[in-house]
Coordinates of C-alpha atoms in Angstrom, one line a residue:
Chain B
X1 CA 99.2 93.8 130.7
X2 CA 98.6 90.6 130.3
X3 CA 100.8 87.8 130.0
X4 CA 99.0 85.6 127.2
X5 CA 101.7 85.7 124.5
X6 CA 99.3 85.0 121.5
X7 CA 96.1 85.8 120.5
X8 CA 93.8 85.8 117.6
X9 CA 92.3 89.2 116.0
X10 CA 89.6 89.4 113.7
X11 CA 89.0 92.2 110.5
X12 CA 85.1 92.3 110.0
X13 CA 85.6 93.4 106.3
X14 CA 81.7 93.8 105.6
X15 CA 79.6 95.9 103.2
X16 CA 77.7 99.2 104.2
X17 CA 73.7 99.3 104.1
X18 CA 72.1 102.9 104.1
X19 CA 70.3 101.8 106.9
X20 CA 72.4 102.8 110.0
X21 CA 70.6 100.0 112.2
X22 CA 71.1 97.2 109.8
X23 CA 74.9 97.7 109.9
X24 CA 75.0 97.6 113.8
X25 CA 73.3 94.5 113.2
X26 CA 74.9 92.7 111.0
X27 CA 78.2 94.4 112.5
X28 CA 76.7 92.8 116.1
X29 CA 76.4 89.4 114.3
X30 CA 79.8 89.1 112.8
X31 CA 81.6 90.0 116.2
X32 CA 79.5 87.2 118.2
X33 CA 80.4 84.9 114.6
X34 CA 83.8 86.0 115.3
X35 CA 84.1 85.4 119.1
X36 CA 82.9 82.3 118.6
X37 CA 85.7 81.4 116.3
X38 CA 88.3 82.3 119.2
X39 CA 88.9 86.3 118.5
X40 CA 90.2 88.4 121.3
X41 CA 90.2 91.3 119.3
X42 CA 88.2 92.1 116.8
X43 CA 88.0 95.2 114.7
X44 CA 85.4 96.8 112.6
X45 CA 85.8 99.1 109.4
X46 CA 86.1 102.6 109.2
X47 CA 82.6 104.2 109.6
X48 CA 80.9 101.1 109.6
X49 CA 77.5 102.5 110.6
X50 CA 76.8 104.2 107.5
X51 CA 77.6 104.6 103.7
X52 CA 80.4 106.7 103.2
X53 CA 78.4 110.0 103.3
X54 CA 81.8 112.0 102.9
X55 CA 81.2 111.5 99.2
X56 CA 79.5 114.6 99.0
X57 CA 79.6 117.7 101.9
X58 CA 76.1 117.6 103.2
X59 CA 75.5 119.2 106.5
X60 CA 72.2 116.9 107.1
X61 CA 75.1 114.3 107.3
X62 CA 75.7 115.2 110.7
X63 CA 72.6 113.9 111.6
X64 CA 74.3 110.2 111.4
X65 CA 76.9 111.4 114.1
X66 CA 76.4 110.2 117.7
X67 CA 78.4 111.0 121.5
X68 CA 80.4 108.8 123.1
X69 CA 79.6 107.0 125.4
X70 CA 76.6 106.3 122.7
X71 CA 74.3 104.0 120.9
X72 CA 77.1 102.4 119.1
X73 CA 79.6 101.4 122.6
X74 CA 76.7 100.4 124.2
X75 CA 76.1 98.1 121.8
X76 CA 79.2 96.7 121.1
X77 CA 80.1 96.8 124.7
X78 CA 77.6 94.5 125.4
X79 CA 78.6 92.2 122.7
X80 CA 82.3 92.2 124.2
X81 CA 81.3 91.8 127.7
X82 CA 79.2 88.8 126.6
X83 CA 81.9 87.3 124.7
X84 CA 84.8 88.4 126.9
X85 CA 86.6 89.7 123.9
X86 CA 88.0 93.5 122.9
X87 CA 86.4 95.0 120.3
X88 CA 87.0 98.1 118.1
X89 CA 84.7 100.3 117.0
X90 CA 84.8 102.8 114.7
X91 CA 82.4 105.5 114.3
X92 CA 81.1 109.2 113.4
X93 CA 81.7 110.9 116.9
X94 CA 79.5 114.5 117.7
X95 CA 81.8 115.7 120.5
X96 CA 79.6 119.5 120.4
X97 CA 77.1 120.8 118.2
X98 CA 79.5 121.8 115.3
X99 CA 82.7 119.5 116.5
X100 CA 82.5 116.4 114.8
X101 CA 85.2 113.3 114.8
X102 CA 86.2 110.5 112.3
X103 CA 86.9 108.0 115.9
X104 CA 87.0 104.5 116.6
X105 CA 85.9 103.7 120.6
X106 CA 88.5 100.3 122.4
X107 CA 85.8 98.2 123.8
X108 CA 87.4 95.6 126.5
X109 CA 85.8 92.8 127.8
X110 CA 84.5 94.0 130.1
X111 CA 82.3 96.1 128.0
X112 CA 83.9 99.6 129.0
X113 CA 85.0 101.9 126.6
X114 CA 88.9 101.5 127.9
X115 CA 90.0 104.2 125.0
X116 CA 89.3 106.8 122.2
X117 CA 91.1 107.2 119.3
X118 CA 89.8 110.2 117.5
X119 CA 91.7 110.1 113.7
X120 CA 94.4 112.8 113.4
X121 CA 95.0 113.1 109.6
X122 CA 91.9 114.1 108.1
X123 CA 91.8 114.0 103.9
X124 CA 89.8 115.9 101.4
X125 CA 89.8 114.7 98.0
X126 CA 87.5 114.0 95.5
X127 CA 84.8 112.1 96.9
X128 CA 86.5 111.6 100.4
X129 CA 85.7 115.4 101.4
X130 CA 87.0 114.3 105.2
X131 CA 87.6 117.8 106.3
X132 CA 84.0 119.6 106.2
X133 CA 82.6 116.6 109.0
X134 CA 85.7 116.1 110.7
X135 CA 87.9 118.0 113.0
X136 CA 91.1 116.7 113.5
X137 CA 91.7 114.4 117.4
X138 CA 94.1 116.2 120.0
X139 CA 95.6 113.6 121.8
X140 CA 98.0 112.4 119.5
X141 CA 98.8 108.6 119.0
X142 CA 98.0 106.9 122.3
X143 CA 98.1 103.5 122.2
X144 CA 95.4 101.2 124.3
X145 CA 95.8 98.7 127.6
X146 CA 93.9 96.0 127.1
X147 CA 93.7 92.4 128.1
X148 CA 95.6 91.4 125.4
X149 CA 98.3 94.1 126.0
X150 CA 98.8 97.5 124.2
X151 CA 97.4 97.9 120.8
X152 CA 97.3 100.7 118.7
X153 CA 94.1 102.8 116.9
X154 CA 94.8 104.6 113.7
X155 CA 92.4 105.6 110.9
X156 CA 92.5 105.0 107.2
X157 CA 94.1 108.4 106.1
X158 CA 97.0 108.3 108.9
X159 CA 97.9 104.6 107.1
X160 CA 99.9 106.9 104.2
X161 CA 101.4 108.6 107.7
X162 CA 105.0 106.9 109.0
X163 CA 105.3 109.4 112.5
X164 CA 102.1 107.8 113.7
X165 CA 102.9 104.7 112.8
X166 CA 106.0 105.8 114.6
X167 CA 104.2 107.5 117.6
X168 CA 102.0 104.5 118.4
X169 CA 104.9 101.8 118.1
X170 CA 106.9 103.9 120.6
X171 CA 103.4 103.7 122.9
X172 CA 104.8 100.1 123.2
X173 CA 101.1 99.2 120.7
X174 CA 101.7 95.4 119.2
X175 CA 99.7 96.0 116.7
X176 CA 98.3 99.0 114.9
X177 CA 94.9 98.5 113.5
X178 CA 93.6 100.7 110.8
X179 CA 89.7 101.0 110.1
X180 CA 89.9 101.6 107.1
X181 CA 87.1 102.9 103.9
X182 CA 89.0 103.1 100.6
X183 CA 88.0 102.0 97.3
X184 CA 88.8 103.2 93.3
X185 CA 86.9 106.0 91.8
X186 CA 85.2 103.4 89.0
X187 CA 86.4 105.3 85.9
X188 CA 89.6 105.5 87.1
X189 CA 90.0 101.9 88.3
X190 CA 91.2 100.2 85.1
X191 CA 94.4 102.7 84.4
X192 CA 95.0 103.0 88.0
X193 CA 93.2 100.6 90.1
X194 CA 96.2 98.1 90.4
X195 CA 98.7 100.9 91.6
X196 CA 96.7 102.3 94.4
X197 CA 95.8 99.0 95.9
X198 CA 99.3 98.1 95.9
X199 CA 100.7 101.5 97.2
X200 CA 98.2 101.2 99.8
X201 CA 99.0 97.5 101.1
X202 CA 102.6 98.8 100.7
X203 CA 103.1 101.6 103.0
X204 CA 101.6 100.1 105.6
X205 CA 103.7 96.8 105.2
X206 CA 106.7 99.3 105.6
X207 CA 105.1 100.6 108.8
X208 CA 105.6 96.8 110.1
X209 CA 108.9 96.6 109.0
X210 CA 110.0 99.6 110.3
X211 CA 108.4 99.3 113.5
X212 CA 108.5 95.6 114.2
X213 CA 104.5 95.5 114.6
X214 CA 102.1 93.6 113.3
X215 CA 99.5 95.8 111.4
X216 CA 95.9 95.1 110.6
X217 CA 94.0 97.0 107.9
X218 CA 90.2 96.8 107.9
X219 CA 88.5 97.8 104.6
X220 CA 84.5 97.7 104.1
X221 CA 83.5 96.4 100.1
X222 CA 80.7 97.4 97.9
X223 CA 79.8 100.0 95.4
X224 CA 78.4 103.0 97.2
X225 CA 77.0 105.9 95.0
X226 CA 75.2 108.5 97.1
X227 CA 72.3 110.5 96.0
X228 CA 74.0 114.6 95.4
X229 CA 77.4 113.0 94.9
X230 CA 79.7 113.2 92.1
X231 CA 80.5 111.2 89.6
X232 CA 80.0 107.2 89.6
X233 CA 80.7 106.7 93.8
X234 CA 83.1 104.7 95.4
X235 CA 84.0 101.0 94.8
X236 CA 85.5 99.8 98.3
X237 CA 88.4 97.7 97.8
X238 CA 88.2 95.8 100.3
X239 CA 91.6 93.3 100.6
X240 CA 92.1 94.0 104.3
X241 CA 95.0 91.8 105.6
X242 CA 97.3 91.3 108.2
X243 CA 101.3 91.6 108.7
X244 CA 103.3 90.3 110.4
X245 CA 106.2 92.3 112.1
X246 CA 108.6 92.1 108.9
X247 CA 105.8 92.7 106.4
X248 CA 104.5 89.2 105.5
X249 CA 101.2 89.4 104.7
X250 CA 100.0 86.5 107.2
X251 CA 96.1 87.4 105.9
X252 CA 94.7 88.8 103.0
X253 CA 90.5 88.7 102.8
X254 CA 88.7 89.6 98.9
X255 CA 88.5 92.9 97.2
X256 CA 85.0 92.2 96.4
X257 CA 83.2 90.3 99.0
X258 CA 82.3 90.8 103.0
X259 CA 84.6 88.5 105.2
X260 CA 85.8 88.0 109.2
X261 CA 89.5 87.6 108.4
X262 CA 91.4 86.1 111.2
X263 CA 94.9 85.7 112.1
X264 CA 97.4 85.3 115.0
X265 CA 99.0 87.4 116.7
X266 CA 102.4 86.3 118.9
X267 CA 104.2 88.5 120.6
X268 CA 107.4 86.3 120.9
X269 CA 107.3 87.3 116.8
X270 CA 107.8 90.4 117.8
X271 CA 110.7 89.7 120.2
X272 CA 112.8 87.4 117.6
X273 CA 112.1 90.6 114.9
X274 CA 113.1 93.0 117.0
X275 CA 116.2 91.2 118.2
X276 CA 117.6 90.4 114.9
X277 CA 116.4 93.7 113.0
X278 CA 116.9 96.3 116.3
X279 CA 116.0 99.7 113.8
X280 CA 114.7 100.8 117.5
X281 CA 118.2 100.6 119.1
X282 CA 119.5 102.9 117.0
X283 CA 117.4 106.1 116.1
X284 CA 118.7 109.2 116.1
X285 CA 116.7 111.0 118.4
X286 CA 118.7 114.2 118.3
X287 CA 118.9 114.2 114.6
X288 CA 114.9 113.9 113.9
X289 CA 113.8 117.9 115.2
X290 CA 112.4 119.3 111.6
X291 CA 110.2 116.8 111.7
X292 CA 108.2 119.3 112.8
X293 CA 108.4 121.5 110.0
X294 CA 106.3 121.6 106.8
X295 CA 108.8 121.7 104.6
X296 CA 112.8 122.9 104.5
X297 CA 112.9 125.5 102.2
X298 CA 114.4 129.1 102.8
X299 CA 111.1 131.0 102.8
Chain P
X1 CA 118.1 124.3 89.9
X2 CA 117.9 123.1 86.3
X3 CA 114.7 123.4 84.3
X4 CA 115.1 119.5 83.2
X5 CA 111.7 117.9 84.0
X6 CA 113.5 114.4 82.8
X7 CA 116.4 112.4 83.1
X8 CA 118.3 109.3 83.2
X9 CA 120.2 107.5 86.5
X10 CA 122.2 104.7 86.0
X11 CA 122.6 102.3 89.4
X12 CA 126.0 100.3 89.0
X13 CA 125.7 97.1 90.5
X14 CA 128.9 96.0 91.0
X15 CA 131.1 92.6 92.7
X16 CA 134.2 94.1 95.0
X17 CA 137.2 92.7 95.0
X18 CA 139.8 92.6 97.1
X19 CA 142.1 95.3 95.5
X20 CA 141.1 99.0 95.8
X21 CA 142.5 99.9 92.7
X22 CA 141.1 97.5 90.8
X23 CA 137.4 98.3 92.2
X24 CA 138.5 101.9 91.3
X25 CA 139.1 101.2 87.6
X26 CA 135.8 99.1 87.4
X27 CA 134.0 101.7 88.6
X28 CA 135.5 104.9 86.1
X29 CA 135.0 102.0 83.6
X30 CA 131.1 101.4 84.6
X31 CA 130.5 105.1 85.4
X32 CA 131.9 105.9 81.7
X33 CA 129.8 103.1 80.3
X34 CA 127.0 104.7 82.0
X35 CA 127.3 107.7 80.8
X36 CA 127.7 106.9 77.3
X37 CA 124.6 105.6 77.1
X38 CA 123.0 108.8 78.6
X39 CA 122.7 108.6 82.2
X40 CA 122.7 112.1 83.9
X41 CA 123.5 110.7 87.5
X42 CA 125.4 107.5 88.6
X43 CA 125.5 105.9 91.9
X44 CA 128.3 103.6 92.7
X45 CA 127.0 100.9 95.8
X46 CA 128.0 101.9 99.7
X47 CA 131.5 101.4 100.2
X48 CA 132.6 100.4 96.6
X49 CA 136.3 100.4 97.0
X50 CA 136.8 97.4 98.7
X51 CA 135.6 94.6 100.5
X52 CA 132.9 94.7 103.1
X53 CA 135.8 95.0 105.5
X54 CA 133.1 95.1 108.8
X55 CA 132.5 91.6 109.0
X56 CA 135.2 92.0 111.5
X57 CA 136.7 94.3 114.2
X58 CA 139.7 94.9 112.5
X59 CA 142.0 97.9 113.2
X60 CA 144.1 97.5 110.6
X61 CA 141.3 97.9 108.5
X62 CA 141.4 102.0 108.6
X63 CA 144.1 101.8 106.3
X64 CA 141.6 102.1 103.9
X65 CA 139.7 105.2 104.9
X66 CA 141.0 107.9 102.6
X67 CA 140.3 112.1 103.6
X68 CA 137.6 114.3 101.1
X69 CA 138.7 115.7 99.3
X70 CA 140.7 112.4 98.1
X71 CA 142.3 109.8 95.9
X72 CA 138.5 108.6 95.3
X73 CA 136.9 112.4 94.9
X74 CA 139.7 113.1 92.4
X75 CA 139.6 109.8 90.3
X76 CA 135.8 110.2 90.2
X77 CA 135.8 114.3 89.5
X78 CA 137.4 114.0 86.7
X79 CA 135.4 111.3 85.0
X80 CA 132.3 113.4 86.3
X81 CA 133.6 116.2 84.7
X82 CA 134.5 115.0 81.0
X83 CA 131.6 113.1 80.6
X84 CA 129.4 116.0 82.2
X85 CA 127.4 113.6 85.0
X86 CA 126.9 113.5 88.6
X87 CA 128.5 110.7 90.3
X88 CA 127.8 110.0 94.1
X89 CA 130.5 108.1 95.3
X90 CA 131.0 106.5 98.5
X91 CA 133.6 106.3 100.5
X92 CA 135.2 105.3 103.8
X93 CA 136.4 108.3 104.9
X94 CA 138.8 109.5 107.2
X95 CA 138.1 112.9 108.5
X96 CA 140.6 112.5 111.7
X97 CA 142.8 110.1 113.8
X98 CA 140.1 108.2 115.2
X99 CA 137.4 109.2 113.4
X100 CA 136.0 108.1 110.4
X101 CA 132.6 108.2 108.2
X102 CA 130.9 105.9 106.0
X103 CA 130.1 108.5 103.6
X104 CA 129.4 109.6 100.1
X105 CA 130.6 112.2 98.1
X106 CA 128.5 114.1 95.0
X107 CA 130.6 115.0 92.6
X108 CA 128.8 117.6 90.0
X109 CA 129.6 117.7 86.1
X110 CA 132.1 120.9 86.7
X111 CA 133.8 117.6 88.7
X112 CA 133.3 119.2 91.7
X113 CA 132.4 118.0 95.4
X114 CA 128.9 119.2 95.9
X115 CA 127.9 118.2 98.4
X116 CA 129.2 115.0 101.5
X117 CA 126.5 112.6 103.1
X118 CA 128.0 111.1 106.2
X119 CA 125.9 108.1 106.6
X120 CA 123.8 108.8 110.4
X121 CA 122.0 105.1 111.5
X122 CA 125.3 102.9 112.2
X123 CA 123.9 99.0 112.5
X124 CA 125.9 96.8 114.5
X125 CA 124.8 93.0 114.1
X126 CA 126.8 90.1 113.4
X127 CA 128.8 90.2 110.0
X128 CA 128.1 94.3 110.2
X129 CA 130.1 95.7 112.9
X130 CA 129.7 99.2 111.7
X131 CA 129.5 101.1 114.8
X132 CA 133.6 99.9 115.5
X133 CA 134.4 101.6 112.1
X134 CA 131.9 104.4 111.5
X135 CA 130.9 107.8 113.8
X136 CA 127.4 108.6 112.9
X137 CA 127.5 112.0 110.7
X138 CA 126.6 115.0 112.1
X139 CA 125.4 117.3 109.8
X140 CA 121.9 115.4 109.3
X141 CA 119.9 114.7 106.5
X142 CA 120.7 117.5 103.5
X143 CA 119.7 117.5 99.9
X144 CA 121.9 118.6 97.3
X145 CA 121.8 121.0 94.5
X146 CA 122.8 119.6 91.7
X147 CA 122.8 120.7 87.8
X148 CA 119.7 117.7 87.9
X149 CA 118.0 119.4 90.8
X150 CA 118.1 118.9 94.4
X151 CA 119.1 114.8 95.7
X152 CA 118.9 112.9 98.5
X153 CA 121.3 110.8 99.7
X154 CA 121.6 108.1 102.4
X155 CA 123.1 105.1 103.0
X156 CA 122.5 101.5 103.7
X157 CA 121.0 101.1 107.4
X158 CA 119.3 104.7 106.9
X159 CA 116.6 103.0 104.4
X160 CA 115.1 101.3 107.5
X161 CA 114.0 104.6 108.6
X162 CA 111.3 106.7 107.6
X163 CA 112.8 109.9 109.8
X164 CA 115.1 109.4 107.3
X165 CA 113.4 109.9 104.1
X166 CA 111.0 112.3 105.5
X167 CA 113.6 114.9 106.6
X168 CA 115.0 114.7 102.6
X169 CA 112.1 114.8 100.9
X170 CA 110.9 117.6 103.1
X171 CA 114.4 119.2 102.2
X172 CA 112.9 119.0 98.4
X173 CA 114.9 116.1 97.3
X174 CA 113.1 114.7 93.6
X175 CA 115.3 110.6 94.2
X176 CA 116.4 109.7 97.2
X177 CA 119.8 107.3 96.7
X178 CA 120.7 104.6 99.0
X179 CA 123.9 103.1 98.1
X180 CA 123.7 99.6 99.9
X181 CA 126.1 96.4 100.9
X182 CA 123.2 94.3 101.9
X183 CA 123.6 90.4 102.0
X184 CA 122.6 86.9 103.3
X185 CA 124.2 85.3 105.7
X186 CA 124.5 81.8 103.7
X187 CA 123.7 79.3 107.0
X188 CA 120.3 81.9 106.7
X189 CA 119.7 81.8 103.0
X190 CA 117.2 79.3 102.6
X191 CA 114.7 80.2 105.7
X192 CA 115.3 83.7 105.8
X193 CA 116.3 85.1 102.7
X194 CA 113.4 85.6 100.8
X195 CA 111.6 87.5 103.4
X196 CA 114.3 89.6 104.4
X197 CA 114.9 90.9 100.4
X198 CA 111.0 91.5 100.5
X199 CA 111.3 93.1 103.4
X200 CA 114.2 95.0 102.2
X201 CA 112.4 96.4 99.2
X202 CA 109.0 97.1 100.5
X203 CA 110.4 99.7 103.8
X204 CA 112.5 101.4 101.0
X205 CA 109.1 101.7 98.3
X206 CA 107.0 102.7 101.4
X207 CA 109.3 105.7 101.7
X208 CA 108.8 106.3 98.3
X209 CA 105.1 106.4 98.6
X210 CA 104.9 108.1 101.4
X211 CA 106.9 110.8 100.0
X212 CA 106.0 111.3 96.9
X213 CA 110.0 110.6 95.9
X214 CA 111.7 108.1 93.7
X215 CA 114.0 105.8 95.5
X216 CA 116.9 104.2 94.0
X217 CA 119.1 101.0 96.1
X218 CA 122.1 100.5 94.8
X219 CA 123.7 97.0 95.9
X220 CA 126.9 94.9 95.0
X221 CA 126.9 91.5 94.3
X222 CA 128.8 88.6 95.3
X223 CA 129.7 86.1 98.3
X224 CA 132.6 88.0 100.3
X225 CA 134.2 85.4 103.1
X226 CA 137.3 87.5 104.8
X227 CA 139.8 86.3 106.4
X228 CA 139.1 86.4 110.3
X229 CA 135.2 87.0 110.1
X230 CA 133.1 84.8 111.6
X231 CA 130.4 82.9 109.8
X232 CA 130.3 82.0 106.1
X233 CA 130.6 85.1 104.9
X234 CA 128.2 87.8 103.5
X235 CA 126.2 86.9 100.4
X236 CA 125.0 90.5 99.1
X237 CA 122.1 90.0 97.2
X238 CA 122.1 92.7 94.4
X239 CA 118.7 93.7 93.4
X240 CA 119.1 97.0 93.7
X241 CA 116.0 99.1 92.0
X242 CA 114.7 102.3 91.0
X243 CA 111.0 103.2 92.6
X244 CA 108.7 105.6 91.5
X245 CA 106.8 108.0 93.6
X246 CA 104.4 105.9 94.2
X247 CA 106.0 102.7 94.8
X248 CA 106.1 101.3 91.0
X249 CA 109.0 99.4 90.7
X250 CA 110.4 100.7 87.1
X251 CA 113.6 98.7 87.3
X252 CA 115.0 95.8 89.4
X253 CA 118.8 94.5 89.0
X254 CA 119.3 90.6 89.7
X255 CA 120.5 88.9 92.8
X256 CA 123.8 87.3 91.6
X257 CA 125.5 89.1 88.4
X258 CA 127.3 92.5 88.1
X259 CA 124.6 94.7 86.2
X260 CA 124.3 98.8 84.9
X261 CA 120.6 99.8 86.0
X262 CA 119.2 102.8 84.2
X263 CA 115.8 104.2 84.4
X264 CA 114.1 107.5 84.2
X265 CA 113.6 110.3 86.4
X266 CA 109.8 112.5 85.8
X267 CA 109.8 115.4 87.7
X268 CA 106.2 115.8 86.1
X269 CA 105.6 112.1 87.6
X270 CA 106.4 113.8 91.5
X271 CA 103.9 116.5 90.4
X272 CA 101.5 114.2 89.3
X273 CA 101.5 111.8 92.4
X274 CA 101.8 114.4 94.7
X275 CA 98.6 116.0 93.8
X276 CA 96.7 113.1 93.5
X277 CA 97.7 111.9 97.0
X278 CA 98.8 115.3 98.6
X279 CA 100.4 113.4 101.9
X280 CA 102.7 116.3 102.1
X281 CA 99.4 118.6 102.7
X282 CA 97.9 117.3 105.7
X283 CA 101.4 115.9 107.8
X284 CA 100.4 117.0 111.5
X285 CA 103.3 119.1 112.3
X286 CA 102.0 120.1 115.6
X287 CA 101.4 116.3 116.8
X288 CA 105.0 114.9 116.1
X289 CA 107.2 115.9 118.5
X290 CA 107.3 112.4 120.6
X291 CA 109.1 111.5 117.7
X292 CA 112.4 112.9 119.5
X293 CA 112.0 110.1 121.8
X294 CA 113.6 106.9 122.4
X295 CA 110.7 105.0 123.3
X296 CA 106.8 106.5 125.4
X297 CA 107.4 104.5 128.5
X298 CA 106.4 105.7 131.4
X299 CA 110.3 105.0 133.2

């Protein structure tokens, strides 16, 4: 672990192309951009190799997926190994023929994939039909050693999910990033548009508070309607942002436009959070076992 | 369980004064007033009958713990009773020499106990030396039948934690009430205050959301300075509100005046959110057992 005791992340909040080779670019670009700025971590949206193709279940899909080690952490790792910085990076993971994974690959600086976070809660909703492409990880809620000390991988869905939150803050993470591809349903947007965004920027504030971690939520932007899918696509909301351990938003990028949002990250935060709201001390460790059930009826 | 899809709570935001009595009689007045204007359920704030007597370590001060059934159960029964509401009452209670609970009692419309919450996260920080007064309950987190449906109950320090508000919605809890003595330290106020009321509000809506549950705080008002604590006193800042499933704040009491909140339960609300963001769906029962843990170091 290292002993630096603040450090500057970036969220490469960027738009999708269908071309899978222009987003590596541009997604190569904005890291080096990034870097440059002073990033030690920097952390790419959800998927950020493709259009959300989850908008419609379409085996040919699967086509987009690649192993790991692949094309994408070889890539990337170069680019952090050049820059001496950690990057995260998301992508569509074939693990077998017919075991696919929604996973984001810890790049360190010294370009070696240094961990795997393979996203546990897997939706399927209208337009986000997650679970035909994606089996669910199984290794739990690790939490990553890097240069800059331990930081935590979660994936969009798992943001509406307190026990990993939970899981990865007791991992000793500092803070949880979330890759992130969420966006309004167009004719929906107007009655509920407002609602969701804030729910979303919400709960995972409340992970922060309850935690004492920072969290950074990495959203891509655009208007995405895929060929075969229904209704009008998805319009990515963008507004990734940063919070501090008590929930102030220290960082909050457009809904509508691509952005490298940075902000700091100090662990002595942390430390003075912790000390004067100590919700770690005094769990009840003994008194948390149904967590493990699906629900407390008496059938 | 009552085929009521809607009804009314009323949150009585109240001052305490020094006199049990007289905070007694305020609140049979309040809880009356309440239910004359059609509130179904009423929720008095944590530890209503006197002054937040934990600013200090003071022995003495278990003269005011009182057994269930009680002077408090009774006074409150009855009013529950005539005017045909539920009233969740808290209490300091004493259930044994030595051993007392900060707890609240639901009292159905036949005036009946229904049910006891014995609060279970004890805080102990300066001006809220809990953990001298208070053994942690031990009958965990129960909902309770009630002629409204099933409620959740928990108190003060318990809306820091989501284990918390998992384990009661998962017990089928529609509102989860958390009756509150939440303040400022004064010296504090002006650097801290703002961000720790946020802060406040936004753990307690992210449980909301991520349950699916309406949430209801119910604080008191009022600067309290006793008489051997240290410090200036506690200034408890009120704004207690009512949450929707989804995080919608639909009511929100001021910061410095005695106040009667009322807003509307929608069971058909629950349904809707819950199928529109089915969280309770795809929870990973099978990955959360670390959460019995006190922290994933390797020591």
């Amino acid at each position: 672990m290292s002993k630096q005791r603040r450090f500057k992340v970036a969220l490469i909040q960027m738009a999708c192309a269908a071309d899978p080779e222009e987003n590596l670019h541009v997604a190569i670009s904005r890291v080096q951009e990034a870097a440059g700025a002073g990033a030690a971590v920097i952390c790419l949206p959800e998927l950020f190799r493709s259009q959300y193709f989850c908008q419609r279940e379409d085996a040919a899909a699967f086509d987009l997926a690649e192993p790991v080690p692949g094309p994408t952490t070889a890539a990337l790792g170069k680019v952090a190994e050049k820059a001496g910085v950690v990057v995260i990076a998301p992508l569509f993971e074939r693990r077998a023929a017919g075991l696919y994974h929604n996973s984001a690959a810890i790049l360190d600086s010294a370009g070696e994939i240094v961990g795997l976070y393979r996203k546990m809660h897997i939706p399927d909703d209208p337009a986000y039909y997650e679970k035909f492409y994606f089996a669910p990880g199984d290794r739990g809620f690790p939490a990553f050693a890097t240069k800059v000390g331990c930081l935590g991988v979660l994936i969009c869905w798992d943001q509406w999910y307190p026990e990993a939150a939970r899981l990865v803050a007791l991992e000793g993470a500092s803070v949880i990033f979330y890759p992130t591809a969420i966006g309004w349903h167009p004719e929906e947007k107007e009655r509920f548009g407002a609602a969701q965004r804030d729910a979303w920027c919400t709960v995972q504030r409340g992970h922060a508070i309850a935690n004492g971690v920072y969290v950074a939520a990495i959203n891509r932007v655009g208007h995405e309607k895929l060929v075969g899918a229904p209704g009008q696509g998805i319009e990515f909301w963008g507004s990734s942002f940063l919070s501090d351990p008590f929930g102030v938003v220290l960082a909050e990028a457009a809904v509508d436009r691509e952005e490298i949002l940075f902000g700091e990250i100090d662990l002595d935060r942390i430390e003075e959070v912790r000390r004067n709201w100590p919700f770690l001390r005094d769990r009840l460790i003994d008194a948390y076992t149904k967590l493990d059930q699906r629900f407390l009826d008496q059938m």
